Structure formats: C-alpha cells, structure tokens
Amino acid sequence: MRIMTPLGWAASRWQLGPRALRWGTTAALVVSVLIVLGGGVVRVTGSGLGCPTWPTCDGQSVIQLVPDSIHLLIEQTNRMLTGLLIVAVGWAIIAARLQRPRDRVLTRLAWSQFWLVVANAVAGGFTVLFKLSPWMVAVHFVLAIGLLTTATLTWHRARAGLRHENPPRAPRAARTLAWTLVAATLVLILVGTLVTGSGPHSGDSQEVTRMPFHWESVTLVHAVLGTAVLVLGIALLVVLRGYPLARGRALAFVVVTLLQGALGAVQALTGLPEWQVALHLVGASLVWIGALRVLLDTDTRLFAVRDIPTAPTRAAEPVAAS
C-alpha cells in the first residue's frame, strides 16, 4: 500500500506556478546570506552569549519581550532569523513539490535546505553550550556554507526549468578549471575560519580561548589562497570566450573576489574593525555563491532539466550548393 504524504496529497489537488517557485527559492537564498550576516554581527559585537542558554534564551523563555541588554537583543534577533529562514525554506519546499510536472531533484534539493537549517540550529546550540569554542564556531559557519550551497543549487534548478533550452556545455578545459575554482574557493573559506578562530573577535566580551595558530601566518596563507582563486577566475575568463553566459558569471566572480580581497587586506591592516569583519563574512558568502554559479553555467549538465534540449555549441555550418 502506498502512503501519501501531506505534501503529496496537496500536490494531487493544487498546483503552484513558476513564479511562486522563483520567489520561494530566491527568498531562501537571500535569508541564508542574512543568517551569515547575523552571525557575523553577533561575533563582532561580543553578543555570542547574550542568550547564555539554548534553546531558551535565559533558561525560562525562548524570547524576552523586553531585552535587558544590547547583547541579548542582538543574539535574540539572530536566533529569530532562523524562524524567518524556516518560513523561506518551507515556501521553497511547498512550491517545488506543487510544480507540474513534478521535479524530484528540485524537491530533494529544497528539502536538503531544511535539514541543513536544523543542523545549523543544533550547531548554534552547541556553540553556546561550549561557550563559543572557536572550533564549534567554525563548524557552525561551515554548515552555513552548506546551506548556501543547497540554496544556490535549488535556486539554479528552479530557473533552469524555465528555459527553452539548456546553455551549451563549455569545453573540458573550462569545466576542469571551474571544478578547480570551486575546490580552491572551499579551501579558501575553510582557512578563513582558522583566521577568524585565531583572531580577536571571539563572539563574547569575556576572554574566550582561541585557536592555537599564529594569526599573521594563517592570514598570509589565506591571502595566498585568495590570490590563487582570483587567478583561476581570470583564467576562466580567457577560456570561456564564445560562452557568454558562463563568461559573464566568471566576470562577476572576479569582480566580487577582487572586492572581497581588497576588504580583507584593509581590515587586516587597520586592526579588524567590527563592521569590516561582518561585511567580509557576507563577501565570503557571495564569493562562494559566485563560484558555484560559474561551475553550474560552465558544466551545464549539472542539475540541468533533462526534458529541455541543450543549445548547440556552435551554429550549424551552411551546406554548399552542389
């Protein structure tokens, strides 16, 4: 006997159009970036233990209607962003399931966001319980990057289904460079968590043990990796001539990475001002999203909708009259 889920029952009776799907996946992606910004604000303002317990804020209530400190207000607002994220992801899940014809890949991608939201919430709780251990903070951020990944893939898939044809697939050299770019960007972000974990912004106004790395040394490694990622992006600009969509993505990636690198250099040389650190975290999110979009529009068979034909790589040559 086949068991019908509530969403399956709803899908058998109602249908949502592509517009609802576009808005749902866009909302989930935007709020996923806002979550990173919220975490950054908590960290640089020393508000990580503004709510000293989890899941409640003060051991009794989840929300204090009249916060008694600015740190509590900031941390409580950050936690409430998770509720907004759940609404956005729920919207994406429902809109994906109520599409006709059904796209199982899209629905699974949307559901993966939900489980990563849950994992992030649990990691946030452990971060508080472990008194802002820099290792738990790093895990929390990596899970946020995982959420950004699935949100970007869902957003891309939702739009791919609206095309009349899939863009042409770039040559193997370009695809290899794009995969290398994503891998290098991931390593760059992971090393960035070590830079943050070794630096002064612990997330609390009290003394918190930091990672046992020499901050200047790990920052230098981070800068070298950033330069390598930028070079890979420029190389893709050269290789992707004749592929305007993918080349446009590569150009946007190079611009964002340049701005992110400039911001990173300025903040390192000016004593890590709080607002610059928070902005740098948002920049890291945009760089990661950009790298994924370069890959998706270079290797267009990834998450492509198979029912849509792929555009030819080159226009057909005219046949000479005999």
GROMACS .gro file of N, CA and C in nm, residues 190-289:
model
  300
  190LEU      N    1   3.757   2.759   0.424
  190LEU     CA    2   3.794   2.680   0.542
  190LEU      C    3   3.912   2.743   0.615
  191VAL      N    4   4.012   2.788   0.539
  191VAL     CA    5   4.126   2.855   0.602
  191VAL      C    6   4.080   2.987   0.665
  192GLY      N    7   3.981   3.051   0.604
  192GLY     CA    8   3.926   3.173   0.662
  192GLY      C    9   3.869   3.150   0.801
  193THR      N   10   3.810   3.032   0.825
  193THR     CA   11   3.759   3.002   0.959
  193THR      C   12   3.873   2.992   1.060
  194LEU      N   13   3.990   2.947   1.015
  194LEU     CA   14   4.107   2.940   1.104
  194LEU      C   15   4.158   3.081   1.135
  195VAL      N   16   4.154   3.169   1.034
  195VAL     CA   17   4.194   3.308   1.056
  195VAL      C   18   4.103   3.371   1.161
  196THR      N   19   3.973   3.351   1.145
  196THR     CA   20   3.878   3.408   1.240
  196THR      C   21   3.895   3.345   1.378
  197GLY      N   22   3.913   3.214   1.382
  197GLY     CA   23   3.928   3.145   1.510
  197GLY      C   24   4.054   3.181   1.584
  198SER      N   25   4.153   3.232   1.513
  198SER     CA   26   4.279   3.273   1.576
  198SER      C   27   4.282   3.422   1.608
  199GLY      N   28   4.184   3.496   1.555
  199GLY     CA   29   4.184   3.641   1.569
  199GLY      C   30   4.114   3.688   1.696
  200PRO      N   31   4.096   3.819   1.708
  200PRO     CA   32   4.046   3.877   1.833
  200PRO      C   33   3.895   3.869   1.853
  201HIS      N   34   3.818   3.849   1.746
  201HIS     CA   35   3.672   3.854   1.759
  201HIS      C   36   3.619   3.715   1.798
  202SER      N   37   3.609   3.693   1.929
  202SER     CA   38   3.570   3.561   1.980
  202SER      C   39   3.419   3.542   1.983
  203GLY      N   40   3.344   3.652   1.983
  203GLY     CA   41   3.199   3.642   1.991
  203GLY      C   42   3.144   3.674   2.128
  204ASP      N   43   3.233   3.704   2.225
  204ASP     CA   44   3.187   3.739   2.359
  204ASP      C   45   3.278   3.847   2.415
  205SER      N   46   3.222   3.926   2.506
  205SER     CA   47   3.301   4.034   2.566
  205SER      C   48   3.402   3.981   2.666
  206GLN      N   49   3.384   3.856   2.712
  206GLN     CA   50   3.478   3.795   2.805
  206GLN      C   51   3.589   3.723   2.726
  207GLU      N   52   3.691   3.682   2.797
  207GLU     CA   53   3.803   3.612   2.734
  207GLU      C   54   3.760   3.473   2.691
  208VAL      N   55   3.782   3.440   2.564
  208VAL     CA   56   3.750   3.308   2.510
  208VAL      C   57   3.876   3.251   2.447
  209THR      N   58   3.905   3.124   2.476
  209THR     CA   59   4.024   3.060   2.420
  209THR      C   60   4.016   3.058   2.268
  210ARG      N   61   4.125   3.094   2.201
  210ARG     CA   62   4.129   3.100   2.057
  210ARG      C   63   4.202   2.978   2.000
  211MET      N   64   4.196   2.960   1.869
  211MET     CA   65   4.268   2.851   1.803
  211MET      C   66   4.419   2.873   1.817
  212PRO      N   67   4.495   2.763   1.827
  212PRO     CA   68   4.640   2.776   1.853
  212PRO      C   69   4.723   2.801   1.727
  213PHE      N   70   4.681   2.898   1.645
  213PHE     CA   71   4.755   2.930   1.523
  213PHE      C   72   4.809   3.072   1.532
  214HIS      N   73   4.924   3.093   1.469
  214HIS     CA   74   4.980   3.227   1.462
  214HIS      C   75   4.896   3.307   1.362
  215TRP      N   76   4.830   3.412   1.410
  215TRP     CA   77   4.731   3.481   1.328
  215TRP      C   78   4.791   3.537   1.200
  216GLU      N   79   4.908   3.601   1.209
  216GLU     CA   80   4.969   3.660   1.089
  216GLU      C   81   5.002   3.554   0.985
  217SER      N   82   5.050   3.437   1.031
  217SER     CA   83   5.089   3.331   0.938
  217SER      C   84   4.967   3.273   0.865
  218VAL      N   85   4.862   3.242   0.940
  218VAL     CA   86   4.744   3.183   0.878
  218VAL      C   87   4.673   3.286   0.790
  219THR      N   88   4.684   3.414   0.825
  219THR     CA   89   4.628   3.520   0.740
  219THR      C   90   4.703   3.528   0.608
  220LEU      N   91   4.834   3.510   0.613
  220LEU     CA   92   4.915   3.512   0.490
  220LEU      C   93   4.876   3.394   0.399
  221VAL      N   94   4.858   3.276   0.458
  221VAL     CA   95   4.814   3.160   0.379
  221VAL      C   96   4.678   3.189   0.315
  222HIS      N   97   4.590   3.250   0.391
  222HIS     CA   98   4.457   3.286   0.340
  222HIS      C   99   4.468   3.382   0.221
  223ALA      N  100   4.558   3.479   0.232
  223ALA     CA  101   4.577   3.576   0.124
  223ALA      C  102   4.633   3.510  -0.002
  224VAL      N  103   4.727   3.417   0.016
  224VAL     CA  104   4.784   3.346  -0.100
  224VAL      C  105   4.677   3.263  -0.169
  225LEU      N  106   4.593   3.196  -0.090
  225LEU     CA  107   4.484   3.117  -0.149
  225LEU      C  108   4.385   3.208  -0.222
  226GLY      N  109   4.357   3.324  -0.165
  226GLY     CA  110   4.268   3.419  -0.231
  226GLY      C  111   4.322   3.464  -0.365
  227THR      N  112   4.453   3.486  -0.371
  227THR     CA  113   4.516   3.524  -0.497
  227THR      C  114   4.505   3.411  -0.600
  228ALA      N  115   4.525   3.288  -0.554
  228ALA     CA  116   4.513   3.173  -0.644
  228ALA      C  117   4.372   3.160  -0.699
  229VAL      N  118   4.273   3.182  -0.615
  229VAL     CA  119   4.133   3.176  -0.659
  229VAL      C  120   4.106   3.285  -0.762
  230LEU      N  121   4.160   3.403  -0.740
  230LEU     CA  122   4.142   3.513  -0.835
  230LEU      C  123   4.206   3.480  -0.969
  231VAL      N  124   4.324   3.420  -0.968
  231VAL     CA  125   4.392   3.381  -1.092
  231VAL      C  126   4.309   3.277  -1.167
  232LEU      N  127   4.251   3.182  -1.095
  232LEU     CA  128   4.165   3.082  -1.159
  232LEU      C  129   4.044   3.148  -1.225
  233GLY      N  130   3.986   3.246  -1.158
  233GLY     CA  131   3.873   3.317  -1.217
  233GLY      C  132   3.911   3.390  -1.344
  234ILE      N  133   4.028   3.455  -1.344
  234ILE     CA  134   4.075   3.525  -1.464
  234ILE      C  135   4.104   3.426  -1.577
  235ALA      N  136   4.161   3.310  -1.542
  235ALA     CA  137   4.187   3.207  -1.643
  235ALA      C  138   4.057   3.161  -1.708
  236LEU      N  139   3.952   3.149  -1.629
  236LEU     CA  140   3.823   3.110  -1.685
  236LEU      C  141   3.768   3.216  -1.780
  237LEU      N  142   3.793   3.342  -1.750
  237LEU     CA  143   3.752   3.448  -1.842
  237LEU      C  144   3.813   3.429  -1.980
  238VAL      N  145   3.938   3.383  -1.983
  238VAL     CA  146   4.007   3.362  -2.110
  238VAL      C  147   3.953   3.238  -2.181
  239VAL      N  148   3.935   3.131  -2.106
  239VAL     CA  149   3.896   3.003  -2.166
  239VAL      C  150   3.751   3.005  -2.213
  240LEU      N  151   3.667   3.086  -2.149
  240LEU     CA  152   3.524   3.084  -2.178
  240LEU      C  153   3.481   3.180  -2.289
  241ARG      N  154   3.572   3.224  -2.370
  241ARG     CA  155   3.534   3.306  -2.486
  241ARG      C  156   3.443   3.224  -2.578
  242GLY      N  157   3.335   3.284  -2.619
  242GLY     CA  158   3.238   3.212  -2.701
  242GLY      C  159   3.126   3.151  -2.620
  243TYR      N  160   3.133   3.164  -2.487
  243TYR     CA  161   3.027   3.114  -2.398
  243TYR      C  162   2.982   3.231  -2.310
  244PRO      N  163   2.899   3.320  -2.362
  244PRO     CA  164   2.870   3.447  -2.294
  244PRO      C  165   2.808   3.432  -2.156
  245LEU      N  166   2.721   3.333  -2.137
  245LEU     CA  167   2.657   3.317  -2.006
  245LEU      C  168   2.760   3.280  -1.900
  246ALA      N  169   2.839   3.176  -1.927
  246ALA     CA  170   2.940   3.132  -1.831
  246ALA      C  171   3.047   3.239  -1.811
  247ARG      N  172   3.084   3.307  -1.919
  247ARG     CA  173   3.187   3.411  -1.909
  247ARG      C  174   3.136   3.528  -1.824
  248GLY      N  175   3.009   3.559  -1.837
  248GLY     CA  176   2.951   3.664  -1.752
  248GLY      C  177   2.956   3.627  -1.605
  249ARG      N  178   2.930   3.499  -1.575
  249ARG     CA  179   2.940   3.452  -1.437
  249ARG      C  180   3.084   3.464  -1.387
  250ALA      N  181   3.179   3.426  -1.471
  250ALA     CA  182   3.320   3.434  -1.432
  250ALA      C  183   3.362   3.578  -1.407
  251LEU      N  184   3.314   3.670  -1.491
  251LEU     CA  185   3.347   3.811  -1.472
  251LEU      C  186   3.291   3.863  -1.340
  252ALA      N  187   3.167   3.829  -1.311
  252ALA     CA  188   3.107   3.871  -1.184
  252ALA      C  189   3.185   3.813  -1.067
  253PHE      N  190   3.228   3.688  -1.079
  253PHE     CA  191   3.306   3.625  -0.973
  253PHE      C  192   3.437   3.698  -0.950
  254VAL      N  193   3.506   3.733  -1.058
  254VAL     CA  194   3.634   3.803  -1.046
  254VAL      C  195   3.615   3.938  -0.977
  255VAL      N  196   3.511   4.011  -1.014
  255VAL     CA  197   3.485   4.142  -0.953
  255VAL      C  198   3.458   4.128  -0.803
  256VAL      N  199   3.370   4.033  -0.766
  256VAL     CA  200   3.337   4.014  -0.625
  256VAL      C  201   3.460   3.969  -0.546
  257THR      N  202   3.540   3.880  -0.606
  257THR     CA  203   3.661   3.832  -0.538
  257THR      C  204   3.762   3.944  -0.519
  258LEU      N  205   3.776   4.031  -0.618
  258LEU     CA  206   3.865   4.146  -0.605
  258LEU      C  207   3.820   4.237  -0.490
  259LEU      N  208   3.692   4.266  -0.483
  259LEU     CA  209   3.639   4.350  -0.376
  259LEU      C  210   3.658   4.283  -0.240
  260GLN      N  211   3.633   4.153  -0.235
  260GLN     CA  212   3.649   4.078  -0.111
  260GLN      C  213   3.795   4.077  -0.066
  261GLY      N  214   3.887   4.059  -0.161
  261GLY     CA  215   4.029   4.061  -0.128
  261GLY      C  216   4.074   4.198  -0.078
  262ALA      N  217   4.024   4.303  -0.143
  262ALA     CA  218   4.059   4.438  -0.100
  262ALA      C  219   4.008   4.465   0.041
  263LEU      N  220   3.886   4.421   0.069
  263LEU     CA  221   3.830   4.439   0.202
  263LEU      C  222   3.910   4.361   0.306
  264GLY      N  223   3.949   4.238   0.270
  264GLY     CA  224   4.028   4.158   0.362
  264GLY      C  225   4.162   4.222   0.394
  265ALA      N  226   4.227   4.279   0.292
  265ALA     CA  227   4.356   4.345   0.313
  265ALA      C  228   4.340   4.468   0.402
  266VAL      N  229   4.236   4.547   0.375
  266VAL     CA  230   4.214   4.669   0.453
  266VAL      C  231   4.186   4.636   0.599
  267GLN      N  232   4.101   4.536   0.623
  267GLN     CA  233   4.068   4.504   0.762
  267GLN      C  234   4.187   4.448   0.837
  268ALA      N  235   4.273   4.372   0.768
  268ALA     CA  236   4.392   4.318   0.833
  268ALA      C  237   4.491   4.429   0.869
  269LEU      N  238   4.497   4.533   0.787
  269LEU     CA  239   4.594   4.642   0.809
  269LEU      C  240   4.541   4.750   0.902
  270THR      N  241   4.411   4.748   0.928
  270THR     CA  242   4.352   4.854   1.012
  270THR      C  243   4.299   4.803   1.145
  271GLY      N  244   4.344   4.683   1.186
  271GLY     CA  245   4.307   4.633   1.318
  271GLY      C  246   4.173   4.565   1.326
  272LEU      N  247   4.123   4.512   1.215
  272LEU     CA  248   3.999   4.434   1.212
  272LEU      C  249   3.879   4.510   1.269
  273PRO      N  250   3.841   4.623   1.209
  273PRO     CA  251   3.720   4.694   1.254
  273PRO      C  252   3.597   4.602   1.243
  274GLU      N  253   3.509   4.614   1.341
  274GLU     CA  254   3.397   4.521   1.351
  274GLU      C  255   3.310   4.518   1.225
  275TRP      N  256   3.275   4.635   1.171
  275TRP     CA  257   3.185   4.637   1.057
  275TRP      C  258   3.249   4.575   0.934
  276GLN      N  259   3.382   4.589   0.921
  276GLN     CA  260   3.451   4.530   0.807
  276GLN      C  261   3.455   4.377   0.819
  277VAL      N  262   3.471   4.326   0.941
  277VAL     CA  263   3.472   4.181   0.961
  277VAL      C  264   3.336   4.122   0.924
  278ALA      N  265   3.228   4.186   0.968
  278ALA     CA  266   3.094   4.138   0.935
  278ALA      C  267   3.070   4.143   0.785
  279LEU      N  268   3.113   4.252   0.721
  279LEU     CA  269   3.097   4.265   0.576
  279LEU      C  270   3.181   4.161   0.502
  280HIS      N  271   3.297   4.127   0.556
  280HIS     CA  272   3.383   4.027   0.494
  280HIS      C  273   3.317   3.888   0.497
  281LEU      N  274   3.242   3.860   0.602
  281LEU     CA  275   3.169   3.733   0.609
  281LEU      C  276   3.062   3.726   0.501
  282VAL      N  277   2.992   3.837   0.480
  282VAL     CA  278   2.893   3.841   0.371
  282VAL      C  279   2.963   3.824   0.237
  283GLY      N  280   3.079   3.889   0.223
  283GLY     CA  281   3.156   3.875   0.100
  283GLY      C  282   3.197   3.731   0.074
  284ALA      N  283   3.233   3.659   0.180
  284ALA     CA  284   3.269   3.517   0.164
  284ALA      C  285   3.150   3.438   0.111
  285SER      N  286   3.031   3.471   0.160
  285SER     CA  287   2.910   3.404   0.110
  285SER      C  288   2.889   3.431  -0.038
  286LEU      N  289   2.907   3.556  -0.078
  286LEU     CA  290   2.887   3.593  -0.219
  286LEU      C  291   2.993   3.530  -0.309
  287VAL      N  292   3.117   3.522  -0.260
  287VAL     CA  293   3.223   3.456  -0.338
  287VAL      C  294   3.188   3.309  -0.360
  288TRP      N  295   3.140   3.242  -0.254
  288TRP     CA  296   3.106   3.100  -0.266
  288TRP      C  297   2.988   3.080  -0.362
  289ILE      N  298   2.886   3.162  -0.348
  289ILE     CA  299   2.772   3.154  -0.441
  289ILE      C  300   2.820   3.178  -0.584
   0.00000   0.00000   0.00000
